[in-house]
mmCIF file of C-alpha atoms in Angstrom:
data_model
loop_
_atom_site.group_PDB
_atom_site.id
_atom_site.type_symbol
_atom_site.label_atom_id
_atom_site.label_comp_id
_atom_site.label_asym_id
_atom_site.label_seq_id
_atom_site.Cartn_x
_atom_site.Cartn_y
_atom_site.Cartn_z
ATOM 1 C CA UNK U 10 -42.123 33.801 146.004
ATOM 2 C CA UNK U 11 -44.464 35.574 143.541
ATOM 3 C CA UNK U 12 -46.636 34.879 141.129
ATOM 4 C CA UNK U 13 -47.728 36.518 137.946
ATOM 5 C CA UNK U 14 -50.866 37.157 137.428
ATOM 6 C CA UNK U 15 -51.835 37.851 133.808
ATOM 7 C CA UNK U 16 -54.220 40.685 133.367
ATOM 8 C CA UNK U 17 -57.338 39.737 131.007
ATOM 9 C CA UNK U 18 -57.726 41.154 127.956
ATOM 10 C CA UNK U 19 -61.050 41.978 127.817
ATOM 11 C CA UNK U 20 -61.668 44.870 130.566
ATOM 12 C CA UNK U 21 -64.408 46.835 129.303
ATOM 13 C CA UNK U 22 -65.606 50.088 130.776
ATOM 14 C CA UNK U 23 -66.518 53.691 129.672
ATOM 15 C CA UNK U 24 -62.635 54.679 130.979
ATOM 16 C CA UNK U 25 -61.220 51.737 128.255
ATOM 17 C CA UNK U 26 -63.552 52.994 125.651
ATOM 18 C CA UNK U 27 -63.183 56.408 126.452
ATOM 19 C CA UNK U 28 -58.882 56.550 126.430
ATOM 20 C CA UNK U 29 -58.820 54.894 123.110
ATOM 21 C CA UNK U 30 -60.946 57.895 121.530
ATOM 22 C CA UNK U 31 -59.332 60.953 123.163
ATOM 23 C CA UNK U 32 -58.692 61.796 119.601
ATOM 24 C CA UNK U 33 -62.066 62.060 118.674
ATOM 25 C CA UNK U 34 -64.325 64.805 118.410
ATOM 26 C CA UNK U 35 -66.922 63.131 117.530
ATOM 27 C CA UNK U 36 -67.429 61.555 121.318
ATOM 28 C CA UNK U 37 -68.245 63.509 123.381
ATOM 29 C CA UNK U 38 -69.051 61.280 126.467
ATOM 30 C CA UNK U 39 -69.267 57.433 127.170
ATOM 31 C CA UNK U 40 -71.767 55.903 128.716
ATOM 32 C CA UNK U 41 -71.730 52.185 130.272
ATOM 33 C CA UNK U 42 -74.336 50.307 132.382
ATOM 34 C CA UNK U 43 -74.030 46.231 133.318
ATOM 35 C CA UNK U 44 -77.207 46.474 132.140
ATOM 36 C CA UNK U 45 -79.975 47.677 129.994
ATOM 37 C CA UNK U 46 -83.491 47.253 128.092
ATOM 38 C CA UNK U 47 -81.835 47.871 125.228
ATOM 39 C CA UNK U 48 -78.623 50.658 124.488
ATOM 40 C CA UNK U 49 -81.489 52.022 121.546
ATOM 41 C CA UNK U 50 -83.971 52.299 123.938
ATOM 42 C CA UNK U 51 -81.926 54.010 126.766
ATOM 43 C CA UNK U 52 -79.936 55.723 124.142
ATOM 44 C CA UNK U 53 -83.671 57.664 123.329
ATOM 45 C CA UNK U 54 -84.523 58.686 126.752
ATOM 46 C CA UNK U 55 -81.150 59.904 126.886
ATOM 47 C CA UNK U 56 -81.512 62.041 123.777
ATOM 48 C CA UNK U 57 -84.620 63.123 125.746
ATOM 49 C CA UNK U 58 -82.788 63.985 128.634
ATOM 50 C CA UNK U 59 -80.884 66.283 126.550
ATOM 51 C CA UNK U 60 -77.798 64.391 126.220
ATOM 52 C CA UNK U 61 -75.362 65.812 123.450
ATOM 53 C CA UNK U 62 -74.514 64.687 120.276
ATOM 54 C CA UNK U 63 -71.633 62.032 120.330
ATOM 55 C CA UNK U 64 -73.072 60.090 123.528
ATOM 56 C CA UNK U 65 -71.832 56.590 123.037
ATOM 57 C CA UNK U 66 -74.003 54.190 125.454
ATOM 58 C CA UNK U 67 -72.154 50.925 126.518
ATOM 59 C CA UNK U 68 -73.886 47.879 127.979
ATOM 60 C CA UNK U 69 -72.458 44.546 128.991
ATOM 61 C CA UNK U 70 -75.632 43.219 128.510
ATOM 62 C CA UNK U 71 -79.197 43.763 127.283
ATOM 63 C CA UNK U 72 -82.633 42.413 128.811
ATOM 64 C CA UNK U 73 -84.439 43.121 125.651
ATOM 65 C CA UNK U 74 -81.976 43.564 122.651
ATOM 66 C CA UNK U 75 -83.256 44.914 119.593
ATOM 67 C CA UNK U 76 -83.067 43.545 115.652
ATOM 68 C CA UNK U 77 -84.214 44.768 112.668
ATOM 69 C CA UNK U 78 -88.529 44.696 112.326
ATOM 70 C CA UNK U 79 -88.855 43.906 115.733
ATOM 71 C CA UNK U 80 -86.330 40.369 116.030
ATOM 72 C CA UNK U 81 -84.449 40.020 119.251
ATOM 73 C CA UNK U 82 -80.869 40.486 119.481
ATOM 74 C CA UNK U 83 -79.131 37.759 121.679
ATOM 75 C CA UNK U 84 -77.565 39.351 124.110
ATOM 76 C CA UNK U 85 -75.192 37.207 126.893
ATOM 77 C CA UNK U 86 -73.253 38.601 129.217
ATOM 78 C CA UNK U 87 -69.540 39.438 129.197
ATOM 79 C CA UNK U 88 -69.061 38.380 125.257
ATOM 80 C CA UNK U 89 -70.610 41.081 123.148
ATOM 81 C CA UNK U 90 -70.411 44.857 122.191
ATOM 82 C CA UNK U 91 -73.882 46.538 122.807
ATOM 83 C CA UNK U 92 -73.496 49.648 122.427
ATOM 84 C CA UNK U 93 -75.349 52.899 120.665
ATOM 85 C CA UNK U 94 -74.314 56.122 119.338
ATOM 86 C CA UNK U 95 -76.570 59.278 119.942
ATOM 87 C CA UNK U 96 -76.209 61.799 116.850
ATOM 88 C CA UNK U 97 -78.237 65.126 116.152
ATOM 89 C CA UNK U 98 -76.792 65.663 112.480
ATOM 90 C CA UNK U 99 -78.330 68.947 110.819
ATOM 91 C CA UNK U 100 -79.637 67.049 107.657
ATOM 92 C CA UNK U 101 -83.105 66.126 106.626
ATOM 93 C CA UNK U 102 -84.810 63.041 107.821
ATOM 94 C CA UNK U 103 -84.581 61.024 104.762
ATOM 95 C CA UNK U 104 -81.075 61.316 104.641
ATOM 96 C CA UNK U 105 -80.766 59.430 107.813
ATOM 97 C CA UNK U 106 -81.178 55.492 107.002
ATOM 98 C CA UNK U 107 -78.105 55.247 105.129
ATOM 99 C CA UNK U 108 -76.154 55.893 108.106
ATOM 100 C CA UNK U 109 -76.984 52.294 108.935
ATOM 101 C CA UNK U 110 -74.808 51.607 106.107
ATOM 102 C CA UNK U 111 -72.215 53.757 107.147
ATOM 103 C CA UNK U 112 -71.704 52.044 110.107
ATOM 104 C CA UNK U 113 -71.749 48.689 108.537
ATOM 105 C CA UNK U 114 -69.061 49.436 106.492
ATOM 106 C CA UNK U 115 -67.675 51.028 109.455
ATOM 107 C CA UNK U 116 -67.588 47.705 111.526
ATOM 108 C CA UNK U 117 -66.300 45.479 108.479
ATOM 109 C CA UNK U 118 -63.115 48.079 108.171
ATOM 110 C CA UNK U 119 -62.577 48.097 111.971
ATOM 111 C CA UNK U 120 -62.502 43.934 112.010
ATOM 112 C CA UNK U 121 -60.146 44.056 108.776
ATOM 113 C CA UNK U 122 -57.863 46.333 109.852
ATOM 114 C CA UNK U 123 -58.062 46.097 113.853
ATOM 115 C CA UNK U 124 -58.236 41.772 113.815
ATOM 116 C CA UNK U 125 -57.379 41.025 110.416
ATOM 117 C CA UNK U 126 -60.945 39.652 109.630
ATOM 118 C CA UNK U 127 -61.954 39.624 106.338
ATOM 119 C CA UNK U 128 -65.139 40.958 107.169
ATOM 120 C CA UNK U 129 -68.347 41.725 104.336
ATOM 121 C CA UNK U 130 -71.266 43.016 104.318
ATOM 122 C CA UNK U 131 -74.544 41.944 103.618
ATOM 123 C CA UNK U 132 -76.903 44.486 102.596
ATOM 124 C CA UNK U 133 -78.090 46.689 104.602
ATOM 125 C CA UNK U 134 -77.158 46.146 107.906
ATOM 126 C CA UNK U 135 -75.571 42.646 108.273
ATOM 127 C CA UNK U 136 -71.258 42.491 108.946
ATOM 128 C CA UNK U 137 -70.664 38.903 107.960
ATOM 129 C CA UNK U 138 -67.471 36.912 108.109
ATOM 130 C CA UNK U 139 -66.863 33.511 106.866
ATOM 131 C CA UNK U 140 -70.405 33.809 105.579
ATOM 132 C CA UNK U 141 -71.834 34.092 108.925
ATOM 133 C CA UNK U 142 -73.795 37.091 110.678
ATOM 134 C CA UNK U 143 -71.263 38.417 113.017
ATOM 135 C CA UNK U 144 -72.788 42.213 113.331
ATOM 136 C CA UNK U 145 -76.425 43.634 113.481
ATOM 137 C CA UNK U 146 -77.145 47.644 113.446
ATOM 138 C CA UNK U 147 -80.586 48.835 114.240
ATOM 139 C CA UNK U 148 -80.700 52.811 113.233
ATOM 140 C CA UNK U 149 -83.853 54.705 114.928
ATOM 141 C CA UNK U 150 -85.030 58.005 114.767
ATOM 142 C CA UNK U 151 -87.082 60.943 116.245
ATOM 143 C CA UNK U 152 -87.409 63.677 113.425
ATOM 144 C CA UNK U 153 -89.666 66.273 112.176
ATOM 145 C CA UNK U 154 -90.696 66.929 108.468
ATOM 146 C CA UNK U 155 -87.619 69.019 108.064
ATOM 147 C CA UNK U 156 -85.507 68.169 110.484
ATOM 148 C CA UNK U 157 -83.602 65.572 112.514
ATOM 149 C CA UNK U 158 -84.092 65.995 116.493
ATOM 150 C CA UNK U 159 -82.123 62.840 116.449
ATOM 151 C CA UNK U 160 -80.516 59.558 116.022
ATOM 152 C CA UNK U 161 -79.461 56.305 117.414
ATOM 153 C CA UNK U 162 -77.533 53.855 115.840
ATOM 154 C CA UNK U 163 -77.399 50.700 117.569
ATOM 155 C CA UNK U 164 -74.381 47.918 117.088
ATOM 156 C CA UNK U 165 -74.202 44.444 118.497
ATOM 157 C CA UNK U 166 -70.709 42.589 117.429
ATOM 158 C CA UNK U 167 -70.386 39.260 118.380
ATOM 159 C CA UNK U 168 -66.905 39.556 120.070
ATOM 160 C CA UNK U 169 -66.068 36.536 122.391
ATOM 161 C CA UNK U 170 -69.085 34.402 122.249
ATOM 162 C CA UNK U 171 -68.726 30.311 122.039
ATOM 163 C CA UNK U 172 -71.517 29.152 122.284
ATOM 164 C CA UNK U 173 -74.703 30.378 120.096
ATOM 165 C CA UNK U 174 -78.910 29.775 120.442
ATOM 166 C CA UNK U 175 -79.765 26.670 118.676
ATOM 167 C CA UNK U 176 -81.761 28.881 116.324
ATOM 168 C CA UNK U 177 -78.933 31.043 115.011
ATOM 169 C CA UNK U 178 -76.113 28.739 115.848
ATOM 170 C CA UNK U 179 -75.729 27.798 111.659
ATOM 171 C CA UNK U 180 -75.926 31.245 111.042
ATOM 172 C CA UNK U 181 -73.887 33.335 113.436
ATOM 173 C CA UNK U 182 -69.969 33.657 114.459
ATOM 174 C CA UNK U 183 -68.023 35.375 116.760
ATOM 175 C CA UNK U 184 -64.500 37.372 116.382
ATOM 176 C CA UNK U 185 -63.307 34.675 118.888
ATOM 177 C CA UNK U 186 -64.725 31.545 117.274
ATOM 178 C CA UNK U 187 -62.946 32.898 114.225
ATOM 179 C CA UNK U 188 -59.576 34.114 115.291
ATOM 180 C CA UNK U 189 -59.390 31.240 118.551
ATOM 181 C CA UNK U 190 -58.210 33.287 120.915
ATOM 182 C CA UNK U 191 -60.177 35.973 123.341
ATOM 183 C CA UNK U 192 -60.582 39.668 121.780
ATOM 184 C CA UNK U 193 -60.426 42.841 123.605
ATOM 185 C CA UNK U 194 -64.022 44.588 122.931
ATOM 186 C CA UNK U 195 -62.947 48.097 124.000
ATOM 187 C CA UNK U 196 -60.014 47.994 121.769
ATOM 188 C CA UNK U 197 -62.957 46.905 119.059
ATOM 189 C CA UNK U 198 -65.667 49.321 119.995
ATOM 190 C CA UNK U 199 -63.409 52.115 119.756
ATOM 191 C CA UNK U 200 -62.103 50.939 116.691
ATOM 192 C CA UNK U 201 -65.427 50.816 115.187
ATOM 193 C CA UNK U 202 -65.951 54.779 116.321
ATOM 194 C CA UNK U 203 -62.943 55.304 114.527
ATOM 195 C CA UNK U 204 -63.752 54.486 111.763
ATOM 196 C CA UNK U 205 -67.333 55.865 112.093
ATOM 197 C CA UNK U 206 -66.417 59.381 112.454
ATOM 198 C CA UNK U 207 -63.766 59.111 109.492
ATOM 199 C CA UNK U 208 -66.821 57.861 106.955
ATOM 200 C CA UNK U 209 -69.673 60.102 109.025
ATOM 201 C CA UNK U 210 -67.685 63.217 108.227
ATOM 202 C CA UNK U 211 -67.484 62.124 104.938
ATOM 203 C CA UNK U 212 -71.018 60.886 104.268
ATOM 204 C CA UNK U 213 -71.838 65.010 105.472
ATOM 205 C CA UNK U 214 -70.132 66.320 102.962
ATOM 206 C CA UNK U 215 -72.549 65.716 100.170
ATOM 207 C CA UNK U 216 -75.684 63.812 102.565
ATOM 208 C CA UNK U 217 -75.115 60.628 100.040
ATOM 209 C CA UNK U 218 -72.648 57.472 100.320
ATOM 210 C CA UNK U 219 -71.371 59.107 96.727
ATOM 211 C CA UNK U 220 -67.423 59.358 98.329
ATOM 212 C CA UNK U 221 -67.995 55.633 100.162
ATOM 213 C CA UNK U 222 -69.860 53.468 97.530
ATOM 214 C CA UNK U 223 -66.567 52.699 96.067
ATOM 215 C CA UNK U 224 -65.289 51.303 99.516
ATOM 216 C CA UNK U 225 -68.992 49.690 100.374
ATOM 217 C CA UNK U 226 -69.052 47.938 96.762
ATOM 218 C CA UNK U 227 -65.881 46.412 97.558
ATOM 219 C CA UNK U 228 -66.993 45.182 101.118
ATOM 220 C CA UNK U 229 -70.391 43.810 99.344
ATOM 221 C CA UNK U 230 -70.974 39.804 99.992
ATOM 222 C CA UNK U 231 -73.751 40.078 97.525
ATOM 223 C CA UNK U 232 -72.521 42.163 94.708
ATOM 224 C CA UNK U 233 -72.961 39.830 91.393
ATOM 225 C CA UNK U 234 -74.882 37.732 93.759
ATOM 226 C CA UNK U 235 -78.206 36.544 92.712
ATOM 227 C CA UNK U 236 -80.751 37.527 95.148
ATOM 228 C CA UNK U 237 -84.550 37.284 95.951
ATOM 229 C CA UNK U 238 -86.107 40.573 96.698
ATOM 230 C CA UNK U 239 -89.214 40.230 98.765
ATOM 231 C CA UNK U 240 -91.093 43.753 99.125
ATOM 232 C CA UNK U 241 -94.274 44.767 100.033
ATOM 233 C CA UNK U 242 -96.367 44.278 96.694
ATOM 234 C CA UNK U 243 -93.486 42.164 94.651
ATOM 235 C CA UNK U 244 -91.014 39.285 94.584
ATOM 236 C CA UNK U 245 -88.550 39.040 92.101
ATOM 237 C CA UNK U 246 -84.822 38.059 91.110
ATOM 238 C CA UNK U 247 -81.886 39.349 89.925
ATOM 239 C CA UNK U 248 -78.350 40.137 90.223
ATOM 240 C CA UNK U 249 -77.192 42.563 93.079
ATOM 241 C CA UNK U 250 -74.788 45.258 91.361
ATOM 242 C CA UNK U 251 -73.689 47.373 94.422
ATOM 243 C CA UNK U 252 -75.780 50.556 95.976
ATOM 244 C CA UNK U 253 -76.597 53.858 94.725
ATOM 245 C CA UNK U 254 -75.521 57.350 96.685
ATOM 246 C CA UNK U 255 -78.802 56.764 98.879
ATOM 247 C CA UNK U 256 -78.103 53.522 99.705
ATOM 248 C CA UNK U 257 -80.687 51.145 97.653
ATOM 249 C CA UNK U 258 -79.381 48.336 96.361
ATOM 250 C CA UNK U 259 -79.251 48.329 92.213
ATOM 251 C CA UNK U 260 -80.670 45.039 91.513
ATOM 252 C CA UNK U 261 -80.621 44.042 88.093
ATOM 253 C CA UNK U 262 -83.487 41.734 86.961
ATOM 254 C CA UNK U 263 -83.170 39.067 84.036
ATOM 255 C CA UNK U 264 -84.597 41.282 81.177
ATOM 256 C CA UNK U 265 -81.814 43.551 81.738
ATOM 257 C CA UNK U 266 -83.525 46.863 83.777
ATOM 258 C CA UNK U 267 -82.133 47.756 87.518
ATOM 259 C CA UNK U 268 -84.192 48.010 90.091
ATOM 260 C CA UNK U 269 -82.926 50.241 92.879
ATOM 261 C CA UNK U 270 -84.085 48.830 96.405
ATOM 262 C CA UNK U 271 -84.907 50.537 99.541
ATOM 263 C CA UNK U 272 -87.022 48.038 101.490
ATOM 264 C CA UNK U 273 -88.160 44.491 101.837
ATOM 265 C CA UNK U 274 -86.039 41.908 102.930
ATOM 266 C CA UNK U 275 -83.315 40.826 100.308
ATOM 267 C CA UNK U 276 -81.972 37.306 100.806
ATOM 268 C CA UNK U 277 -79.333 36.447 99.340
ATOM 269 C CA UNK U 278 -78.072 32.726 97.547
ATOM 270 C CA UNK U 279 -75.270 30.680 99.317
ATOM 271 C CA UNK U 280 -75.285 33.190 102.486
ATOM 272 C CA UNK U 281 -76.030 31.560 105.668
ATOM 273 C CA UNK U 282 -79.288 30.302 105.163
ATOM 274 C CA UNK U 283 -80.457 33.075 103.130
ATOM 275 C CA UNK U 284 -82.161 31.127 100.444
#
């Protein structure tokens, strides 16, 4: 007799990436390694290389995965999406950070609307669900004083991982662990892309957030939030009222003033472990 052998879900590959994004022309090639240093850090000597705009590098896992000011990104095998987008946008370089945000909000729309997740975001860079980090993006740079050579922006999603370090296991979550069944992470990745290149193309238009804040704001964990900004030179407190079209959060402090934010860590009250 036979037997049926169910295919798994999760195949990832350039090829799976790469067929769900024939639409696109944004991509322009997809990259993937078993491993990698990091997909930043190859993504750079790729840009180096000459590689075009649109080069999405995949990994299925990293040796030395990058966070924000230097943290390591966990990085297991066969659970995650690493992966890194290579852009060489015609703007000026200080128009480039908020494209962090852009692909924050970017993530949080592909888990609502590809898995049903009701996915946030923590300012700047942090995709949380069920008030747990689920999503880091690390955006890097090699620019000029008037001009962009180019960019990477760097995305680790917590897909099907189980089991988390001791050290983040109270603050992180996966799309498995939430849903409790196995995800496909090319079906993800590319979702994510999707939605990048719908909000990138818009972010162009004007070089500001101004036609996404709306759809940020509403994606904000920590809008009327009380939160703690720590920056170089001051602490203070106040109540998180969304971002402005460059991306700094508009903090307003007890006396009544806003304070727009572009640095410093902001923690936020209630938020995994974000006092």
């Amino acid at each position: 007799g036979y037997r049926m052998i169910e295919a798994p879900v999760d195949v990832f590959n350039a090829s799976e990436i790469k067929s769900r994004l024939e639409a696109s022309s944004l991509i322009q090639k997809v990259l993937y390694t078993e491993e990698t240093d990091s997909t930043n850090t190859w993504a750079k000597r790729l840009a180096e290389e000459g590689s075009p705009s649109g080069t999405l590098a995949v990994a299925e896992r990293q040796t030395q995965g990058k966070g924000r000011r230097g943290k390591v990104w966990s990085s297991p095998e066969g659970t995650s999406v690493y992966m890194t987008l290579l852009l060489r946008p015609e703007i000026l370089p200080q128009y480039a950070a908020p494209l962090t945000l852009v692909m924050g909000l970017s993530v949080a729309q592909a888990l609502s609307e590809t898995l049903r997740l009701p996915a946030g975001i923590k300012w700047p860079n942090d995709v949380v669900v069920s008030g747990k980090k689920i999503c880091g993006i690390l955006t890097e740079m090699n620019a000029q004083i008037d001009y962009v050579e180019y960019l990477v922006i760097g995305t680790g999603i917590n897909v099907n991982t189980q089991e988390f370090p001791d050290e983040i296991r109270d603050v992180a979550t996966s799309a498995a662990v939430q849903l409790g069944h196995i995800v496909s992470r090319a079906e993800l990745a590319a979702a994510v892309i999707r939605c990048f290149e719908k909000n990138y193309k818009i972010y162009l238009e004007s070089c500001s957030l101004k036609g996404l804040m709306e759809d940020y704001r509403e994606k904000m964990i920590n809008v009327n939030r009380e939160v703690k900004v720590m920056g170089p030179g001051e602490v203070f407190e106040g109540v998180a009222k969304g971002i402005n079209p460059a991306g700094e959060l508009l903090v307003e402090r007890p006396n009544g003033s806003v304070t727009a934010v572009s640095g410093g860590e902001v923690s936020v009250r209630g938020i995994y472990g974000y006092v």
